[in-house]
Tab-separated table of C-alpha atoms and ligand atoms in Angstrom:
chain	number	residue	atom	x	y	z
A	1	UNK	CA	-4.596	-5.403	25.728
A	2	UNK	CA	-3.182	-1.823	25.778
A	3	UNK	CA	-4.871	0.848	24.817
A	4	UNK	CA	-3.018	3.968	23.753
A	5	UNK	CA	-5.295	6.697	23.421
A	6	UNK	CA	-3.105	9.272	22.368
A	7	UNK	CA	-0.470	7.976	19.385
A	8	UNK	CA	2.349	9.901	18.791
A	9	UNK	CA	0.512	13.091	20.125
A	10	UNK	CA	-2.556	12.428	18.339
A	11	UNK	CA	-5.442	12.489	20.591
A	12	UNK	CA	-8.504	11.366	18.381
A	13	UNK	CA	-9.489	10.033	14.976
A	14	UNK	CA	-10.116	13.641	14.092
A	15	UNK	CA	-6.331	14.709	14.683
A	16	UNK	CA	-5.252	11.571	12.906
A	17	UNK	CA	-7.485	13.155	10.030
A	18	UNK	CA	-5.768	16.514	10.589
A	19	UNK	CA	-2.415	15.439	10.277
A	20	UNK	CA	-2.632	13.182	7.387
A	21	UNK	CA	-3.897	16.066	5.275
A	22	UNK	CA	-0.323	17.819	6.172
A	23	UNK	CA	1.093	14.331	4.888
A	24	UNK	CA	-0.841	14.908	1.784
A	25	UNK	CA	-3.197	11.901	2.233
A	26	UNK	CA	-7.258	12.937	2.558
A	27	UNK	CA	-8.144	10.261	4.658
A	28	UNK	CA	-12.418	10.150	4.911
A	29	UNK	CA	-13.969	10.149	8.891
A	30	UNK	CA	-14.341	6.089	8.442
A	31	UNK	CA	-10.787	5.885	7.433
A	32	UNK	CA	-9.486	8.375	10.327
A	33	UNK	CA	-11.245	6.087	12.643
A	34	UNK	CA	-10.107	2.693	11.699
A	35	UNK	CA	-6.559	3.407	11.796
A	36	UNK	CA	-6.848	5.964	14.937
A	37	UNK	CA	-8.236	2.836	16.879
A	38	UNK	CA	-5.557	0.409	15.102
A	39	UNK	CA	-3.282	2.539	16.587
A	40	UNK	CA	-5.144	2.708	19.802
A	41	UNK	CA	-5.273	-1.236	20.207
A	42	UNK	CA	-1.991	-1.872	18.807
A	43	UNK	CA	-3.707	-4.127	16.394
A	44	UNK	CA	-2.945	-4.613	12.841
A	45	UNK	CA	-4.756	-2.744	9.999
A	46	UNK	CA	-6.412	-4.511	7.179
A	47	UNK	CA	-6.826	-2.114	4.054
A	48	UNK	CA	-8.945	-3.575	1.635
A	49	UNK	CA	-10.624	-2.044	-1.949
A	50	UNK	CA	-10.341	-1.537	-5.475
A	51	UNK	CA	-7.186	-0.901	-7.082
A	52	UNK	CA	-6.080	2.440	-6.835
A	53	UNK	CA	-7.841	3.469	-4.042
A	54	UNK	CA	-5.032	4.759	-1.752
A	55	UNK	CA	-4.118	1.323	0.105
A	56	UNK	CA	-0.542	1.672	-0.315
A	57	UNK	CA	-0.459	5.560	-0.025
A	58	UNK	CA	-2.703	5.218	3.132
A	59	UNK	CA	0.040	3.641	4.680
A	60	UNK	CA	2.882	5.383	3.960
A	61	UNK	CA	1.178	8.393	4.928
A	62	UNK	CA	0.551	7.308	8.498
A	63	UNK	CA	4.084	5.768	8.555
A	64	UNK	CA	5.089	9.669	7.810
A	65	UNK	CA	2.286	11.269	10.283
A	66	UNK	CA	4.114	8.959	12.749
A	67	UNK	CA	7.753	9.513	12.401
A	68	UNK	CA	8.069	5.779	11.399
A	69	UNK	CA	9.959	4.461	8.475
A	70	UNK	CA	7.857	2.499	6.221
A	71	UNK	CA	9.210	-1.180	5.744
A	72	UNK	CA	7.179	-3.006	2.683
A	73	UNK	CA	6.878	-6.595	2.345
A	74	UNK	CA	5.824	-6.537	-1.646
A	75	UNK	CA	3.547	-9.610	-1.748
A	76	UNK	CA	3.730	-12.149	-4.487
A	77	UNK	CA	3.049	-15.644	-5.949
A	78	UNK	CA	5.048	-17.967	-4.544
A	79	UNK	CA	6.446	-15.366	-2.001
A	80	UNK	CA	8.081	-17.321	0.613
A	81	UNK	CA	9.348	-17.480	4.918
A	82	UNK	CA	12.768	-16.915	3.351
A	83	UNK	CA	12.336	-14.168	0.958
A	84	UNK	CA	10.465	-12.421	3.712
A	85	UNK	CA	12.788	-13.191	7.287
A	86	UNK	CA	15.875	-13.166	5.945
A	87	UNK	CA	18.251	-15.090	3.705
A	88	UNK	CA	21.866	-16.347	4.138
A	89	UNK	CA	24.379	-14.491	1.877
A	90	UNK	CA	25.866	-17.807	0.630
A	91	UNK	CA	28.513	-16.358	-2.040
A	92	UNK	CA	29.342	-14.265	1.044
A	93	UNK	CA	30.007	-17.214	3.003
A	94	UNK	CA	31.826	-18.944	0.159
A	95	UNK	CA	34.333	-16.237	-0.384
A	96	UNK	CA	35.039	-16.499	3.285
A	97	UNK	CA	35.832	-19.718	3.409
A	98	UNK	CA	38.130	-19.545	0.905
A	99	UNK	CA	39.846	-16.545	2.368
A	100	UNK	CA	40.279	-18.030	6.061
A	101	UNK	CA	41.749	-21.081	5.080
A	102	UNK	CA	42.559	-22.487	9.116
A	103	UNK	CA	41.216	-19.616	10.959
A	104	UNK	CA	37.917	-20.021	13.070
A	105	UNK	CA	35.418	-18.687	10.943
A	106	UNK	CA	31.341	-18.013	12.404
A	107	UNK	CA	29.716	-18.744	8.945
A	108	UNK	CA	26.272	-17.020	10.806
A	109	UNK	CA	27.466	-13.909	11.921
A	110	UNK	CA	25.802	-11.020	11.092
A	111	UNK	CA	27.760	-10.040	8.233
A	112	UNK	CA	26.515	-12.722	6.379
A	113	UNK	CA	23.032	-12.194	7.483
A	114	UNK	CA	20.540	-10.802	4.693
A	115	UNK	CA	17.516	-9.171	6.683
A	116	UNK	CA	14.451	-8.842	4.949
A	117	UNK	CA	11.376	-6.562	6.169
A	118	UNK	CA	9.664	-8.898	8.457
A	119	UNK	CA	12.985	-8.882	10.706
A	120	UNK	CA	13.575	-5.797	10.004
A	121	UNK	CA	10.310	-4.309	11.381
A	122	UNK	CA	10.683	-6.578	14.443
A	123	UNK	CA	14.652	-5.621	14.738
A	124	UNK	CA	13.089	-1.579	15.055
A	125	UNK	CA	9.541	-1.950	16.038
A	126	UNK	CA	9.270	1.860	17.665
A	127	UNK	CA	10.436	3.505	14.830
A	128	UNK	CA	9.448	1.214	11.851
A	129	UNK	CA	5.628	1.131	9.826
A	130	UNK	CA	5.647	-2.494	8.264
A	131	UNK	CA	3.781	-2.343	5.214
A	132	UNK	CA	2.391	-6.022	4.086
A	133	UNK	CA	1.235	-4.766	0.393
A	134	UNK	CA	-0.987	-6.504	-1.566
A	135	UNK	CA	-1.700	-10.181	0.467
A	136	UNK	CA	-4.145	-11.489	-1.485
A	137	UNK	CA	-1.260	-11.890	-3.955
A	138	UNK	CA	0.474	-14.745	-1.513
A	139	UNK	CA	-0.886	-18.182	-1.392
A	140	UNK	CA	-2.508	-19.645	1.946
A	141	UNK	CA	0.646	-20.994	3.191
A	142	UNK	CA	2.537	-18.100	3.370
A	143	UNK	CA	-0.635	-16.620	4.805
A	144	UNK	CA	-0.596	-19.023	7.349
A	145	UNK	CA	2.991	-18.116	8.367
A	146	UNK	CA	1.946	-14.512	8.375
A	147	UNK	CA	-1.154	-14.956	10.938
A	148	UNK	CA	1.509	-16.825	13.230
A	149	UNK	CA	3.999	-13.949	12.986
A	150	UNK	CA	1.303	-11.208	13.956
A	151	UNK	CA	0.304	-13.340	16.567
A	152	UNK	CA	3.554	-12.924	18.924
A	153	UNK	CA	6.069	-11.202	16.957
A	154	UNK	CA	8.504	-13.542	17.234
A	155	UNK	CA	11.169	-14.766	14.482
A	156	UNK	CA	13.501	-18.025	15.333
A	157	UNK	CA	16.830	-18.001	13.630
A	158	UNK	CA	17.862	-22.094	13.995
A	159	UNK	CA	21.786	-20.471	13.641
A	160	UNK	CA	21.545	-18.087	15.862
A	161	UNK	CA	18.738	-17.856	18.386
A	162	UNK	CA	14.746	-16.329	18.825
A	163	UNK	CA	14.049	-12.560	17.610
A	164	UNK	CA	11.881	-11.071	19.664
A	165	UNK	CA	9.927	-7.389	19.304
A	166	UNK	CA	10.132	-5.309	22.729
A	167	UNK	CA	6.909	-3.867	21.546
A	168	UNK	CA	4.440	-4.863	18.498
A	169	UNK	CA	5.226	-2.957	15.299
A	170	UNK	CA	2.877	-0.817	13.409
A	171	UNK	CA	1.646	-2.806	10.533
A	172	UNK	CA	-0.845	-2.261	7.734
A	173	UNK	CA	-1.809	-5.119	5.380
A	174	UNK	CA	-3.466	-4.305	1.884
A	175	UNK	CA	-5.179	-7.109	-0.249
A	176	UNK	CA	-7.042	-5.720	-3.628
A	177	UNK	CA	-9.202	-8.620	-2.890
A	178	UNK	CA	-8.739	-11.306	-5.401
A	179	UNK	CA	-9.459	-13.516	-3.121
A	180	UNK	CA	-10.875	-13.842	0.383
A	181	UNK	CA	-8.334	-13.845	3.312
A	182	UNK	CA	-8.221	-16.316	5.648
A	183	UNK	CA	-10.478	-15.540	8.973
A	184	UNK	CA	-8.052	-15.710	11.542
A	185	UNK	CA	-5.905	-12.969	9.697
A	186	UNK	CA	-8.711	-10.751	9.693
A	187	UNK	CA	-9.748	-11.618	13.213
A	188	UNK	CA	-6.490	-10.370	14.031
A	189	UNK	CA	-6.957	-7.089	12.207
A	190	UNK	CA	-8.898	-4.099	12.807
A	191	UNK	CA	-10.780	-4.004	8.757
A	192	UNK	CA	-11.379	-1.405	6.649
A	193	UNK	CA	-12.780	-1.175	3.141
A	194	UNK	CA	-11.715	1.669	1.196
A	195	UNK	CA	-13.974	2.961	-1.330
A	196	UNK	CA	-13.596	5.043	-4.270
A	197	UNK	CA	-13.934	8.786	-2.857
A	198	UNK	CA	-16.714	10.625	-2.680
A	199	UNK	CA	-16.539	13.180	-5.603
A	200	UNK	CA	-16.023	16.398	-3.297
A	201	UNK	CA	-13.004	14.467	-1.195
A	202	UNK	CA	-11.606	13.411	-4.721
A	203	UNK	CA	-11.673	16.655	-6.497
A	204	UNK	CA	-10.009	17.705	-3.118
A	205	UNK	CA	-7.315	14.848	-3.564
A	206	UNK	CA	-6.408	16.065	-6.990
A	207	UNK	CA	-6.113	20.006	-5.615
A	208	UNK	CA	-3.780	18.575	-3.200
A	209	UNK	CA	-1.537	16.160	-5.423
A	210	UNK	CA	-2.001	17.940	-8.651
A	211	UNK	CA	-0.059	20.631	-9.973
A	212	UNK	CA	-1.622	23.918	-12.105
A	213	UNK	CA	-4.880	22.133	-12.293
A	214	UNK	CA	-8.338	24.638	-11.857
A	215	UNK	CA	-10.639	23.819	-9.428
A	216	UNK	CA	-13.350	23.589	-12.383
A	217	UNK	CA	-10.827	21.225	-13.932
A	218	UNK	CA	-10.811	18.999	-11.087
A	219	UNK	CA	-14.712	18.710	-10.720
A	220	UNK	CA	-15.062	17.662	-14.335
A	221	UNK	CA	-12.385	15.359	-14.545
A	222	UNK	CA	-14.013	13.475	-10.929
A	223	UNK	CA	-17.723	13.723	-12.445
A	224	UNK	CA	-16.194	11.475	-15.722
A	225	UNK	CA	-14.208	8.879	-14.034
A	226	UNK	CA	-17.277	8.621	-11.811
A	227	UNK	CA	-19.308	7.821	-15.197
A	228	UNK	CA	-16.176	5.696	-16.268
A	229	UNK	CA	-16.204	3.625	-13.226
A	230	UNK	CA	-19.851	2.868	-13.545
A	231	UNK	CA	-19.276	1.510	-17.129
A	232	UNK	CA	-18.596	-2.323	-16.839
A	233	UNK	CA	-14.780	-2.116	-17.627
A	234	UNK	CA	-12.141	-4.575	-16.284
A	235	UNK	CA	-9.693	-1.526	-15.482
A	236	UNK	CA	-11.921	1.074	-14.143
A	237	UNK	CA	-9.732	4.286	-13.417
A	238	UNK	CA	-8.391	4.809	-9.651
A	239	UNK	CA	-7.307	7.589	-8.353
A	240	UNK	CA	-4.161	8.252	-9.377
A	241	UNK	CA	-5.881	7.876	-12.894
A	242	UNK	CA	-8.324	10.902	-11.712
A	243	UNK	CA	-5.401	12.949	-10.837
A	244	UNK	CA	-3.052	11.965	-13.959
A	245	UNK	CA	-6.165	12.471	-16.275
A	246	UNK	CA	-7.084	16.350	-14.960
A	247	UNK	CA	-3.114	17.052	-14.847
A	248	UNK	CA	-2.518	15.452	-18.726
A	249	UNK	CA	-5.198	17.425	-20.241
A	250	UNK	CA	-4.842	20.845	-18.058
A	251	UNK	CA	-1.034	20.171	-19.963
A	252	UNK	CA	-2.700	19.597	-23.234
A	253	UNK	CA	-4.928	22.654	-23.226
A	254	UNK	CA	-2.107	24.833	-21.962
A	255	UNK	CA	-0.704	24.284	-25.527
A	256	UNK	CA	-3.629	25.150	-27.299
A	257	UNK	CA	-6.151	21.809	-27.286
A	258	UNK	CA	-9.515	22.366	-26.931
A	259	UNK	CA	-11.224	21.557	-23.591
A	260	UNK	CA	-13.344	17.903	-24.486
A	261	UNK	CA	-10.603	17.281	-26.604
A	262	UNK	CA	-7.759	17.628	-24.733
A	263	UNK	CA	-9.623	15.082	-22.428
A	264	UNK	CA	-10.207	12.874	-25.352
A	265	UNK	CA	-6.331	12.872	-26.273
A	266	UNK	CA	-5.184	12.204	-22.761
A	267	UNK	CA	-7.665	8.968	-22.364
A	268	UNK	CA	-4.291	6.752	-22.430
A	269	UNK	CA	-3.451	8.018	-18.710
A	270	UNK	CA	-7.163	7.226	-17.548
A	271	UNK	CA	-7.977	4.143	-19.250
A	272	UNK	CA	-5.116	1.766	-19.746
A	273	UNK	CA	-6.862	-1.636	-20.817
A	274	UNK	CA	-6.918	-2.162	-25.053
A	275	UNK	CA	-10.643	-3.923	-24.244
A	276	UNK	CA	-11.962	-0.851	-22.199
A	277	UNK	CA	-10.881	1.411	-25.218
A	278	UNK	CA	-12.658	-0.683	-27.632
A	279	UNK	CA	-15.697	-0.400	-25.023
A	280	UNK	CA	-15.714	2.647	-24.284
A	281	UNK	CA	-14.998	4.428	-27.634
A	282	UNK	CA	-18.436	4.894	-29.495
A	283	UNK	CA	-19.398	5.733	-26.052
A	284	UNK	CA	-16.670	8.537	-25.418
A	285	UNK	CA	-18.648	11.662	-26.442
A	286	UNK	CA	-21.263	11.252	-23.587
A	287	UNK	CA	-18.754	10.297	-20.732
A	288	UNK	CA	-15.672	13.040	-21.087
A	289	UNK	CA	-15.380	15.926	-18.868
A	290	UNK	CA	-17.656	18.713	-20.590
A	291	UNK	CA	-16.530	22.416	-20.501
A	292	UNK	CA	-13.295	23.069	-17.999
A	293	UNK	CA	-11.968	26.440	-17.660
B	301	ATP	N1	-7.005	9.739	-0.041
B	301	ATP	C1	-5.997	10.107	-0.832
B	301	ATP	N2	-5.321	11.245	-0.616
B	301	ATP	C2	-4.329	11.631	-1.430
B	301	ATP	N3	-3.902	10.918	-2.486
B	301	ATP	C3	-4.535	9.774	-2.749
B	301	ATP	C4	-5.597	9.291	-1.935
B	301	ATP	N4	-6.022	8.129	-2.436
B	301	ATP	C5	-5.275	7.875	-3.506
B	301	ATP	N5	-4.359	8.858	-3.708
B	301	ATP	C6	-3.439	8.935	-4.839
B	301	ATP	O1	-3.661	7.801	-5.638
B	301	ATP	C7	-2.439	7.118	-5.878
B	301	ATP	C8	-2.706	5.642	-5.914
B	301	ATP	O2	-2.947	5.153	-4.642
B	301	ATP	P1	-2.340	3.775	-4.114
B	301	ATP	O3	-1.171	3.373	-4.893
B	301	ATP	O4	-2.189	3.918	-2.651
B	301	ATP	O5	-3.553	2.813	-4.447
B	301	ATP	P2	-3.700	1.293	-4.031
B	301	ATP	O6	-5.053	1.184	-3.442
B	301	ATP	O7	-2.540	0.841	-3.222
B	301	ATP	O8	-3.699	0.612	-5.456
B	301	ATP	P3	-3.195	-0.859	-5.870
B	301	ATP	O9	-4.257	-1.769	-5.384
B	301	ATP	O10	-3.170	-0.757	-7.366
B	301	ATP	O11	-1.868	-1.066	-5.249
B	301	ATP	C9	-1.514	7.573	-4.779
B	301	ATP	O12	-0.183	7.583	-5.193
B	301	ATP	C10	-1.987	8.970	-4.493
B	301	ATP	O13	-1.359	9.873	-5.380
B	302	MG	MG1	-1.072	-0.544	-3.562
């Protein structure tokens, strides 16, 4: 296996860190370090957590820290080889017909080819970050066909030949766990779980992503959704609730609302579940942010 130490002139997990924070993405030291060595190894990375923990952003951060352009396979039931290779453009190939009337006609050409982001990724693998987002979402079989494309990269086209990547592609896989992934896919993979932040890194997150929101702001905001999320709801806030939540009610009290209650009246961009709400209301009082300036 080859081992790249330095990726795209980053040297160590710690410059990894470092330039992510330019991309706007606050990666933690275990996160640095998982995706450093992914790099490294030229292995894929496996993102897994809660949702709305930064999978997705994760990625497209490092596809911006490395120059790459992020290709995303959007998971889904029933997601399929075909929806995720590429796809004939049949109407295309109709209309053709019609038009050439005797003329040689090469119904597979490109022209009528529909490339989706698997062959796209392995069409550009040195410049291309392919995003697999939210596996877990995709039944076994398409799982199945996944493990055997990671393993060598390779796409046959029966009308027109074998796709082949000069070098692997980049590629980060998120699954929000709603199920367990099969073992040789994470074999494969170098793993990481992402956690909710600690509270200093995510009052940090919503400085950075945030605008016009105080520092003091930010702290309160983190402390609640930290209560929130150890409430037993079935749509605990992530953190693009956290940062939504501080920003909505900084917004409110700008216009005059008082500081719990300004948090009260933006609830709808923390919580976003009709159960929760009925949970969490004669509860409210104890769990919102307390004084903000
Ligand atoms: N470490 C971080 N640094 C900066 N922003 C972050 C970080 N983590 C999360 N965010 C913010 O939270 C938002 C939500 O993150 P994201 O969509 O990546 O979550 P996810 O884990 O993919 O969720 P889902 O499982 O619902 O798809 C991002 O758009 C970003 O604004
Ligand atoms: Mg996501």
């Amino acid at each position: 296996m080859a081992v790249r130490a330095n990726i795209a002139g980053l040297s160590s997990p710690e410059a990894l860190q470092r330039a992510l924070v330019d991309a706007q993405y606050l990666a933690d030291d275990a996160l640095a370090t998982s995706s450093y060595l992914a790099l490294a190894l030229g292995k894929p990375m496996l993102l897994e957590g809660a949702p709305g923990v930064g999978k997705t952003e994760a990625a497209k951060a490092l596809g911006g820290v490395l120059g790459r352009q992020v290709i995303r396979l959007q998971c889904f039931e029933g997601i399929d080889a075909a929806a995720a290779l590429y796809e004939w453009n049949y109407p295309r190939q109709m209309l053709a017909i019609r038009q050439a009337g005797q003329d040689h006609l090469n119904l597979y050409g490109e022209e009528f080819l529909l490339e989706r982001p698997l062959l796209t990724a392995l069409r550009n693998p040195a410049t291309s970050l392919l995003l697999i987002d939210e596996i877990d979402r995709a039944d076994h079989e398409f799982e199945a066909f996944l493990l055997e494309f990671l393993s060598d990269f390779t796409i046959s086209i029966p009308e027109t030949g074998t796709v082949r990547a000069m070098q692997p592609p980049v590629v980060v896989l998120t699954s929000n766990r709603t199920r367990d992934l099969h073992e040789a896919l994470r074999r494969r993979c170098v793993y990481h779980w992402i956690d909710y932040p600690h509270p200093a890194l995510e009052a940090q997150i919503v400085m950075a992503r945030a605008s016009r929101v105080a520092q003091a702001t930010a702290d309160a905001v983190v402390a609640s959704v930290n209560a929130l999320r150890a409430e037993p709801l079935a749509k605990p806030p992530g953190v693009a609730e956290t940062i939504e939540w501080a920003e909505a009610a900084t917004l409110l009290n700008g216009q005059g609302a008082r500081w719990p209650d300004a948090f009260r009246r933006a609830i709808g961009v923390a919580v976003k579940d009709h159960d929760d709400m009925a949970y969490l209301a004669p509860r409210l009082d104890g769990l919102l942010p307390g004084e903000a300036a």
